[in-house]
Coordinates of C-alpha atoms and ligand atoms in Angstrom, one line a residue:
X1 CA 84.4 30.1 -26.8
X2 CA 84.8 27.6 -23.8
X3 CA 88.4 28.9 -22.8
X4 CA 88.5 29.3 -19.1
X5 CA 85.4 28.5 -19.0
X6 CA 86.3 27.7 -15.5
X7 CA 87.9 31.0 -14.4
X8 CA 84.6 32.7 -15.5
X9 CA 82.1 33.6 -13.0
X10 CA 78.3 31.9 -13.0
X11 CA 76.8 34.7 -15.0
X12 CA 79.4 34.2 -17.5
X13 CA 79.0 31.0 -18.3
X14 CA 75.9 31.2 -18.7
X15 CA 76.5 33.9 -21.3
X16 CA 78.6 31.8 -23.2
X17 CA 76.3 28.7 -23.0
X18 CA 73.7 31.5 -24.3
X19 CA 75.6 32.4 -27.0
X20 CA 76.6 28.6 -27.8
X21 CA 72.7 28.2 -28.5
X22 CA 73.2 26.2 -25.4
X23 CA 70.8 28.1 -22.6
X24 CA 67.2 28.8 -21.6
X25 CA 66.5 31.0 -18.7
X26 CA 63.2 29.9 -18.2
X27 CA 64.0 26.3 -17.9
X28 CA 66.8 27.8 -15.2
X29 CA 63.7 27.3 -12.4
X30 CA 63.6 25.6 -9.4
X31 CA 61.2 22.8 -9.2
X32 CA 58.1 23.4 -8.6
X33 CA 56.1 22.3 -5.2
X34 CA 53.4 21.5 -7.4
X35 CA 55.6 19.2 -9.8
X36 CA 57.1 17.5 -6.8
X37 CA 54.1 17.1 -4.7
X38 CA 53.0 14.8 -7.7
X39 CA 56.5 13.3 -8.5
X40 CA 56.7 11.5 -5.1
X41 CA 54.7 10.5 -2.3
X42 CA 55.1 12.5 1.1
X43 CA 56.8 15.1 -0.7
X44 CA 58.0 18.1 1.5
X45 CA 60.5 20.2 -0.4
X46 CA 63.0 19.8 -3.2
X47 CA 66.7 18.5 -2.1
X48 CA 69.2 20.7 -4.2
X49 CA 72.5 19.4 -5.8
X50 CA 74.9 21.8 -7.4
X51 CA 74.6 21.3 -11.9
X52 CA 77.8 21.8 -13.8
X53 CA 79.4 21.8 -17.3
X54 CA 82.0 19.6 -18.8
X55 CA 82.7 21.7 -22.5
X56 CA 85.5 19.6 -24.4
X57 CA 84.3 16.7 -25.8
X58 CA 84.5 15.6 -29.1
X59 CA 82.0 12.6 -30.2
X60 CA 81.9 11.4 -33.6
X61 CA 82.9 14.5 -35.1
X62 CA 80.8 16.5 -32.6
X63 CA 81.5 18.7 -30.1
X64 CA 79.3 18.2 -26.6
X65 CA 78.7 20.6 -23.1
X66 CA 78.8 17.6 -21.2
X67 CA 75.9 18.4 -18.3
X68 CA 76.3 17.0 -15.0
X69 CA 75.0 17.1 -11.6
X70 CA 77.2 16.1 -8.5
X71 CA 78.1 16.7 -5.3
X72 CA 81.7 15.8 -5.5
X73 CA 84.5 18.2 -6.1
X74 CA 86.9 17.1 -8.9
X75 CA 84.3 15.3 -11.2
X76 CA 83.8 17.8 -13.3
X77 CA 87.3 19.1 -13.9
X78 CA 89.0 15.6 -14.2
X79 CA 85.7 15.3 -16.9
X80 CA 86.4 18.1 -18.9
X81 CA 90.6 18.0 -18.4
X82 CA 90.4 14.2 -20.5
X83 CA 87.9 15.8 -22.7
X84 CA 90.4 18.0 -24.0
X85 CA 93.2 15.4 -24.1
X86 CA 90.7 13.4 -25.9
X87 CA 90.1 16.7 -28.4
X88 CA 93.6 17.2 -29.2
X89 CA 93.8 13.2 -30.2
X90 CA 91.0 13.5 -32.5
X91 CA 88.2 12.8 -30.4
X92 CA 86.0 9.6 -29.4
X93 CA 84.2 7.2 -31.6
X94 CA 81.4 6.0 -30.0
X95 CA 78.7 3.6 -31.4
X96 CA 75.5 1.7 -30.2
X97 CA 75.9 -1.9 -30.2
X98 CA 72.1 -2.4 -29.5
X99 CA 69.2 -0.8 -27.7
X100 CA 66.5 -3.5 -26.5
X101 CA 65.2 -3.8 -22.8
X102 CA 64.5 -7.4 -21.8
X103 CA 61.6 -8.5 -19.2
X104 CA 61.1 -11.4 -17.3
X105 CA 58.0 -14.1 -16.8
X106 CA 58.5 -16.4 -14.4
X107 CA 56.9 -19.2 -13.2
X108 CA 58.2 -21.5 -9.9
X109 CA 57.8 -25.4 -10.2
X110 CA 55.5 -25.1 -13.3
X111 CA 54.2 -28.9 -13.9
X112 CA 54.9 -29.1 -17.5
X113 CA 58.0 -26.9 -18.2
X114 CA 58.8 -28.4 -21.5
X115 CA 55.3 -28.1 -23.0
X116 CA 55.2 -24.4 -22.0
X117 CA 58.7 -23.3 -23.6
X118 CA 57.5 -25.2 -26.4
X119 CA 54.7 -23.4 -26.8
X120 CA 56.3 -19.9 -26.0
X121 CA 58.6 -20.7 -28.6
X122 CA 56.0 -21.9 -31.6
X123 CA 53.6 -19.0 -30.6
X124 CA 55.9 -16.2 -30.8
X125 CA 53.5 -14.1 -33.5
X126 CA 50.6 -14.6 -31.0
X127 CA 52.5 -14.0 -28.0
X128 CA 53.4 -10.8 -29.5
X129 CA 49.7 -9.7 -30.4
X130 CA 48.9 -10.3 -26.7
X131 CA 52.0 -7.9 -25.7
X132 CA 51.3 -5.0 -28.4
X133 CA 47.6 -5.1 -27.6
X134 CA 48.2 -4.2 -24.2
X135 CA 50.4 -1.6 -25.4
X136 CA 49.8 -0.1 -28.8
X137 CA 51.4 3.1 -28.6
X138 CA 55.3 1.6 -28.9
X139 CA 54.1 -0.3 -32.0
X140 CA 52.7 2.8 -33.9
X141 CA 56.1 4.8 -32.6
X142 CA 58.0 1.8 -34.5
X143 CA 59.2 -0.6 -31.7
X144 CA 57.3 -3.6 -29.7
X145 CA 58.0 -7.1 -29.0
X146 CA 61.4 -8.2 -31.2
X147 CA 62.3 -11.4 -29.8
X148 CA 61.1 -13.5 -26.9
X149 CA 63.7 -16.6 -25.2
X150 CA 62.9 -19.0 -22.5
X151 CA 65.3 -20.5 -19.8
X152 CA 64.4 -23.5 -17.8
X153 CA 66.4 -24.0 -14.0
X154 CA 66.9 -27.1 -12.1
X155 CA 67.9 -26.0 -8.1
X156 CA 70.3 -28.9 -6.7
X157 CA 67.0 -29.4 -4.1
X158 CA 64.6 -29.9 -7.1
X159 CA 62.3 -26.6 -7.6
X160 CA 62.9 -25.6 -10.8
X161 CA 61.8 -22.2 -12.7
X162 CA 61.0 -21.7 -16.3
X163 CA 61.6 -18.0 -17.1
X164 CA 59.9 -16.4 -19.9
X165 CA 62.1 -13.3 -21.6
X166 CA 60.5 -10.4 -23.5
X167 CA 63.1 -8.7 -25.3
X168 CA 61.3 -5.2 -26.4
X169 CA 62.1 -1.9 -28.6
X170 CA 61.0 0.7 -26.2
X171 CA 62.3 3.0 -29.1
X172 CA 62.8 6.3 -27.0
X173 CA 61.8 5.4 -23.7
X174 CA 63.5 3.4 -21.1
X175 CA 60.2 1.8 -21.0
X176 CA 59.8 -0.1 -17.6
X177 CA 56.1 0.8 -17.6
X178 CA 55.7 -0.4 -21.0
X179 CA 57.7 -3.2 -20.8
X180 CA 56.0 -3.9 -17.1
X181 CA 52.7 -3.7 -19.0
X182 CA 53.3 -6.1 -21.3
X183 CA 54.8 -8.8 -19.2
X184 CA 51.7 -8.2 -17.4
X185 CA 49.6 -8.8 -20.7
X186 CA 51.8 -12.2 -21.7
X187 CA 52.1 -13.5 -17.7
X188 CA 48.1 -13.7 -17.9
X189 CA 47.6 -15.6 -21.2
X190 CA 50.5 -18.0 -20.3
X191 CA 49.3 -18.7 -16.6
X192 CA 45.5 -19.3 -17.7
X193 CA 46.6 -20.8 -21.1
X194 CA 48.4 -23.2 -18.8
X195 CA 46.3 -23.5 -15.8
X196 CA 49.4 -22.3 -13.9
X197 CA 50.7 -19.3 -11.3
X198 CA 53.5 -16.7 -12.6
X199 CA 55.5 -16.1 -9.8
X200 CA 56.2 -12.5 -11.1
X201 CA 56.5 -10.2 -14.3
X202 CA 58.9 -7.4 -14.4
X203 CA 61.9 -5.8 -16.4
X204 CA 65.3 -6.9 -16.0
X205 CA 67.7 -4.3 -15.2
X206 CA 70.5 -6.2 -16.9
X207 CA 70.3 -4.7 -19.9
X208 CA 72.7 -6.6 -22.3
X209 CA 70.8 -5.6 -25.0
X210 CA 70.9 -1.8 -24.6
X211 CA 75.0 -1.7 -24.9
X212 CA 77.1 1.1 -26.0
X213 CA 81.0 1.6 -27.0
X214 CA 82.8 4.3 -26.9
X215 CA 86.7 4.5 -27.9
X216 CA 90.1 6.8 -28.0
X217 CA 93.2 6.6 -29.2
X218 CA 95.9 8.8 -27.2
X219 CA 99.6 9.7 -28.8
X220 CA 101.5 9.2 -25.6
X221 CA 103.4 13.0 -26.8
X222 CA 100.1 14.7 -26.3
X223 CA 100.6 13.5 -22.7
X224 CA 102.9 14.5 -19.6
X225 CA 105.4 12.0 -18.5
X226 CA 104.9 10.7 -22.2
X227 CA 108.2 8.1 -21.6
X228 CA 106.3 5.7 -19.3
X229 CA 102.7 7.4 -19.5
X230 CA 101.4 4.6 -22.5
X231 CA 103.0 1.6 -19.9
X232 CA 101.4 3.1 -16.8
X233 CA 98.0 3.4 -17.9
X234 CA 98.1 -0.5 -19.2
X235 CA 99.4 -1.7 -16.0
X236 CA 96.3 0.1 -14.8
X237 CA 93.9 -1.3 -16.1
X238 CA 95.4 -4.7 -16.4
X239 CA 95.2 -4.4 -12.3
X240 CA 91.5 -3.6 -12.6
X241 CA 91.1 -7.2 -14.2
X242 CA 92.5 -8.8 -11.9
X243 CA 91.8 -7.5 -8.9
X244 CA 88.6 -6.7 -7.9
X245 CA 89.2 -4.3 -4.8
X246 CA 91.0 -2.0 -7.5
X247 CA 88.0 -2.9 -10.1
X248 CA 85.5 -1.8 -7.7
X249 CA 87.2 1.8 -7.1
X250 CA 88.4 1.9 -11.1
X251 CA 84.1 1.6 -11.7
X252 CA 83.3 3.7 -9.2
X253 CA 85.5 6.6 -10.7
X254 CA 83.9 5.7 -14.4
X255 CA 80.1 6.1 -12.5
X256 CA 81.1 9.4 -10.9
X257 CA 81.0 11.1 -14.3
X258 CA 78.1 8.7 -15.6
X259 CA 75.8 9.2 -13.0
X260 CA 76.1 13.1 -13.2
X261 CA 74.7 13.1 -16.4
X262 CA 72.1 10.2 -15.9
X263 CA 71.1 12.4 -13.0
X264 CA 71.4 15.7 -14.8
X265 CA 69.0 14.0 -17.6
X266 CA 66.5 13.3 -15.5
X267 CA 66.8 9.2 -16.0
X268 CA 67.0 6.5 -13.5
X269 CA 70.5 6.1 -11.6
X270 CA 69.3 3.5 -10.0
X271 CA 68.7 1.5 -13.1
X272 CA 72.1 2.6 -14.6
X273 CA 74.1 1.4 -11.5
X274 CA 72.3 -1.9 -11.5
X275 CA 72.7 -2.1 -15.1
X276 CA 76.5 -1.4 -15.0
X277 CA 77.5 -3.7 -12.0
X278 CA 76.1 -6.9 -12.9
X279 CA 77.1 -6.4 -16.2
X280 CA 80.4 -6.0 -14.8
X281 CA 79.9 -9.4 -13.3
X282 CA 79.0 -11.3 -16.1
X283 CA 81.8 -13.5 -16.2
X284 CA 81.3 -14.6 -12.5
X285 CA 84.2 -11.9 -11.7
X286 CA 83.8 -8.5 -11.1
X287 CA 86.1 -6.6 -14.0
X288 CA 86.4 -3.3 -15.3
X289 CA 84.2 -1.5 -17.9
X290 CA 87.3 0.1 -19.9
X291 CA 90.1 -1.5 -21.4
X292 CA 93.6 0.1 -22.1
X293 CA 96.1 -1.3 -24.0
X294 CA 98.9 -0.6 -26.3
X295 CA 98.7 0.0 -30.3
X296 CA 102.1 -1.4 -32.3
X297 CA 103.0 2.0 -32.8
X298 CA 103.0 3.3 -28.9
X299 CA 99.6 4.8 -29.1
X300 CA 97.5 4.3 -26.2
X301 CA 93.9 2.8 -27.0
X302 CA 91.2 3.0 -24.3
X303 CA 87.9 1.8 -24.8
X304 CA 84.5 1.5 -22.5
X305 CA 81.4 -0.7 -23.5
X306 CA 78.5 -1.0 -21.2
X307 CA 74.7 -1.2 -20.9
X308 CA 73.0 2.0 -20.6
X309 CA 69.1 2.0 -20.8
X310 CA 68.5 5.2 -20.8
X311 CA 65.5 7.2 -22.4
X312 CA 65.2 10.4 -23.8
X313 CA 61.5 10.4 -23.0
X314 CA 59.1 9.4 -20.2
X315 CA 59.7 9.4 -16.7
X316 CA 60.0 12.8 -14.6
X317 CA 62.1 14.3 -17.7
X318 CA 59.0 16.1 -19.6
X319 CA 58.4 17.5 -16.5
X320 CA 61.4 18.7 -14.8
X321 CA 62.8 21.8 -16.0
X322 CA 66.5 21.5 -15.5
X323 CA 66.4 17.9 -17.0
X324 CA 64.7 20.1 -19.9
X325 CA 68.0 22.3 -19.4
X326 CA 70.5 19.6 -19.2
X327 CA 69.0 18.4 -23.0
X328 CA 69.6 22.2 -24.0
X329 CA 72.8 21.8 -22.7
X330 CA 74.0 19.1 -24.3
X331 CA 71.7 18.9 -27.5
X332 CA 71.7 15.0 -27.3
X333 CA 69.0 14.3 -31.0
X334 CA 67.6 11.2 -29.4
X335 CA 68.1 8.2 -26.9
X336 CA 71.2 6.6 -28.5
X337 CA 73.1 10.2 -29.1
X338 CA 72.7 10.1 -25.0
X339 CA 73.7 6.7 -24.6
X340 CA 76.9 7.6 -26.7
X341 CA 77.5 10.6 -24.6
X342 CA 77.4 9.2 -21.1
X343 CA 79.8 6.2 -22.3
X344 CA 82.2 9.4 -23.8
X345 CA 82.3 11.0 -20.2
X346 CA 83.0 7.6 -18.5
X347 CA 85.9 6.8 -20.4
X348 CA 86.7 10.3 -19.6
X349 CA 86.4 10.4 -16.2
X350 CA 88.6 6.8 -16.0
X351 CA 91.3 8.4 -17.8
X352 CA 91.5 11.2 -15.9
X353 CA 91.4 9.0 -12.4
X354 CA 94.3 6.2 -14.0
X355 CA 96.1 9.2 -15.6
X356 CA 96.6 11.0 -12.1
X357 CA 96.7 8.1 -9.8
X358 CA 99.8 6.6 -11.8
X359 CA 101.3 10.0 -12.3
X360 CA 100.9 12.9 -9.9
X361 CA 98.4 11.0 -7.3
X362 CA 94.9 12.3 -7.1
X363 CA 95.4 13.9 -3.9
X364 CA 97.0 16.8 -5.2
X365 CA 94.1 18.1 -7.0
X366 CA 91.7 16.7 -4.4
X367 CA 93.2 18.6 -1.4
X368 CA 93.2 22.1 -3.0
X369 CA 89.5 21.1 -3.3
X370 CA 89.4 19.5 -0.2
X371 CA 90.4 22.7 1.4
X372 CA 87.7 24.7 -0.1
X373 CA 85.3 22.7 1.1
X374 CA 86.5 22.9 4.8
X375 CA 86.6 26.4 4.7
X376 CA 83.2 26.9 3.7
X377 CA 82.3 24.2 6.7
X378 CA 83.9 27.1 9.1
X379 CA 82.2 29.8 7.8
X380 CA 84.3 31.2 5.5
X381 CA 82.7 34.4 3.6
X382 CA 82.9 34.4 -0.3
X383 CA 85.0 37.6 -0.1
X384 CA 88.1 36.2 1.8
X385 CA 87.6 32.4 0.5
X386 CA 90.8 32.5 -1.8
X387 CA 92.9 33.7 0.6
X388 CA 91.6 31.3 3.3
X389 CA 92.0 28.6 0.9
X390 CA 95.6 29.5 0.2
X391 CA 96.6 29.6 3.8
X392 CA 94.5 26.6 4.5
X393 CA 96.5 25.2 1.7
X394 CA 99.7 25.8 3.4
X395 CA 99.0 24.5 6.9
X396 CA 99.8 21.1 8.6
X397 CA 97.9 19.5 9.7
X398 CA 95.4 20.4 7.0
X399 CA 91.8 19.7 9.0
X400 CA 88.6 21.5 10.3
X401 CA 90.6 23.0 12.9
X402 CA 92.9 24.8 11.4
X403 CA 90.1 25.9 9.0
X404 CA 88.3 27.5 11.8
X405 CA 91.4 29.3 12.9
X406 CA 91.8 30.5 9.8
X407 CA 88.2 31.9 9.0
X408 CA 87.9 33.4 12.9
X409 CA 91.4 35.6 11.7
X410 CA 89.7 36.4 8.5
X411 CA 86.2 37.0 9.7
X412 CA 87.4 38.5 13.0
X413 CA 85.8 36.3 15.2
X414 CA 88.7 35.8 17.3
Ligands
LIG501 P1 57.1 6.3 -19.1 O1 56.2 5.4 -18.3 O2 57.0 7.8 -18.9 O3 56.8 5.9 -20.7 C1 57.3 6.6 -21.7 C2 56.4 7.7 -22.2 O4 57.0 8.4 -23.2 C3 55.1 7.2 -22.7 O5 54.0 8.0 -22.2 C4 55.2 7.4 -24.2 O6 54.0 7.7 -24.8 C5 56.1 8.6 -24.3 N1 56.8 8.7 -25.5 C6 56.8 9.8 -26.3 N2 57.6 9.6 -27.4 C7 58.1 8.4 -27.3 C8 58.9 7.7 -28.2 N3 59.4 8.2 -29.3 N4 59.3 6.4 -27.8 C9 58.8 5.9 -26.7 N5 58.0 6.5 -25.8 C10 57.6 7.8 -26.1 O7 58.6 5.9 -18.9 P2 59.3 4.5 -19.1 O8 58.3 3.5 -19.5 O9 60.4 4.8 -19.9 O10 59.7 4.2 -17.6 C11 60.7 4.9 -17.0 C12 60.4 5.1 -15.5 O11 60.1 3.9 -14.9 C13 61.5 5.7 -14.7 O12 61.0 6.8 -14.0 C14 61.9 4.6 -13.8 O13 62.3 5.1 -12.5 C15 60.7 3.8 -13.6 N6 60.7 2.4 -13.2 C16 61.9 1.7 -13.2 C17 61.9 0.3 -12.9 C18 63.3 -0.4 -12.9 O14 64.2 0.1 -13.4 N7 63.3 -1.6 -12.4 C19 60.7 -0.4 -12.5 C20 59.5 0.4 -12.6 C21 59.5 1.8 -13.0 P3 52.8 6.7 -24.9 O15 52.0 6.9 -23.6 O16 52.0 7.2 -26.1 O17 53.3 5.3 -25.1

């Protein structure tokens, strides 16, 4: 159904998407001014980014339209390219390790530290009344307050903090505002149960207990170049770890597909990039979030684990139609089926970058794009693109200049 998908024009795809049970014109709307005037504050228009597919992938035994929103060239072929690699290996296996947010309480040079995490740690039934009275709702929808921990710090100059964690099931949600209104709840009781200031209350955005895995293993004969392919892509990611000017660039090529679909979705990027990078510094080192190695029997195994508090609920996704479209798109059932999926397209979009950089070099690819895009800078009209392109393609150097030479033949403006 999704064969050359990409050769297809917009109508078509659409068409097939329809047919795939995959496609709602209605939600195919811009956003309305008076959905935005109310999203943000000072709101003047809405700032457009192109949405694309990524068909291919295979998850569990599923098979995902990938949805993704980006304004880079490349992302969503290289996606959908490893998706198919991935297909013709059997697919990925992707599970949820756990799916908690965690808050934070914390109070700055507290007189009696060890009384208070005492109590905090004897009162935990009451501490949770106080929390899931100031916001019933996520108990009647099955989560609340699992598991509260303290943390006491001594600074070399003396001030100290004792930090009060709320570690919550905001079941389908993300749940800052929940979470935030719960810390709230808890900061009070503990600063007047104590006759002490909180310094602040608010959610943590290093979510290590909202983690998901997702995993492949590759035949190395399913792959070009499949002598030294398995060896390559090792050495890859075995630089990533120990370098972190190459782990910076090997993450940044995991977020490119990530982000799309956060951003398609309708969730917080912001929260998912500072999610991913400290959890990539954990260790006190920056590493990478995926891991190739080597099975005894030459298959390649690649695998990606990462925090990713996303929510299939809540937010600006009710009310945004083409977040409503993206969920069409890819059918994701709830909030962990999405976490699953944007770990899939990251390990993806990491293949594809290690596969081509220790191969062919990305720049092939990227300058065929490249040149599109600087012939649409100098004008180029959609009827003679190609055949700009193609000469474009051809010339050195390949820049802006020559692109407007090449558009002023073709659009007789010479
Ligand atoms: P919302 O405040 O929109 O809360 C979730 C909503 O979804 C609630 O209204 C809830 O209903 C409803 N809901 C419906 N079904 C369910 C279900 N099954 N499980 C859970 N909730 C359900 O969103 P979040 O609390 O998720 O907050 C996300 C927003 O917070 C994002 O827009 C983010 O940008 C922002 N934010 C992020 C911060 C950060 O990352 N540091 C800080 C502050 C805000 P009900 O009302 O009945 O509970």
């Amino acid at each position: 159904m999704y064969t050359k998908f990409y050769k297809k024009d917009i109508a078509a795809r659409k068409a097939v998407l329809a047919q795939d049970h995959r496609y709602d014109e209605s939600l195919d709307t811009p956003l309305p001014e008076s959905v935005y005037d109310n999203m943000i504050e000072n709101a003047i228009t809405a700032y457009e980014l192109p949405m694309g597919v990524a068909p291919g992938f295979l998850i569990n035994g599923k098979d995902v339209v990938m949805a993704m929103v980006t304004e880079e060239p490349s992302v969503i072929a290289a996606a959908s390219n490893a998706a198919k690699i991935f297909q013709r290996n059997g697919g990925i296996t992707s599970h949820v390790e756990s799916r908690f947010m965690r808050g934070q309480i914390a109070f700055a040079n507290p007189k009696n530290p060890q009384e208070m995490m005492e109590f905090v740690e004897n009162n935990f039934s009451e501490l949770q009344h106080i929390a899931h009275t100031a916001y019933p709702s996520i108990v009647k929808r099955g989560g609340g307050l699992h598991k509260i921990e303290t943390k006491y710090v001594m600074n070399p100059d003396k001030t100290h903090f004792l930090i009060v964690y709320l570690i919550v099931d905001t079941q389908e949600a993300m749940g800052a505002n929940m979470m935030n209104t719960m810390l709230e709840a808890v900061k009070s009781y503990l600063a007047e149960t104590f006759a002490t200031e909180a310094l602040m209350g608010i959610l943590s955005n290093l979510t290590t207990e909202s983690v998901v895995h997702a995993s492949v293993r590759l035949n190395p004969d399913t792959l070009k170049h499949s002598d030294l392919i398995a060896s390559r892509i090792k050495q890859a990611s075995d630089l990533a770890m120990v370098d972190p000017y190459r782990a910076a660039t090997h993450n940044k090529g995991i977020m490119n597909g990530i982000d799309a679909v956060v951003l398609a979705s309708g969730n917080d990027w912001r929260a998912i990039e500072a999610a991913v990078h400290s959890y990539a510094s954990l260790s006190g080192t920056y590493q990478p979030l995926t891991k190739w190695s080597i099975a005894d029997n030459g298959d390649i195994l690649g695998s990606i684990t990462l925090p990713m508090p996303i929510g299939a609920v809540g937010g600006s996704m009710g009310i945004h139609p083409k977040a409503q479209l993206a969920r069409k798109i890819m059918k994701f059932e709830n909030a962990q089926d999405l976490m699953m999926m944007i770990a899939s397209v990251g390990l993806a979009q990491n293949f594809a970058a290690i596969y081509a950089l220790t191969t062919d070099g990305i720049q092939k690819g990227h300058m065929a794009l490249h040149a599109r895009s600087l012939a649409l800078q100098a004008g180029a009209l959609a009827e003679h693109l190609d055949a700009i392109v193609t000469e474009l393609t051809q010339t050195q150097p390949m820049n802006l200049e020559a692109a407007h030479k090449i558009v002023s033949k073709y659009e007789g403006r010479e």
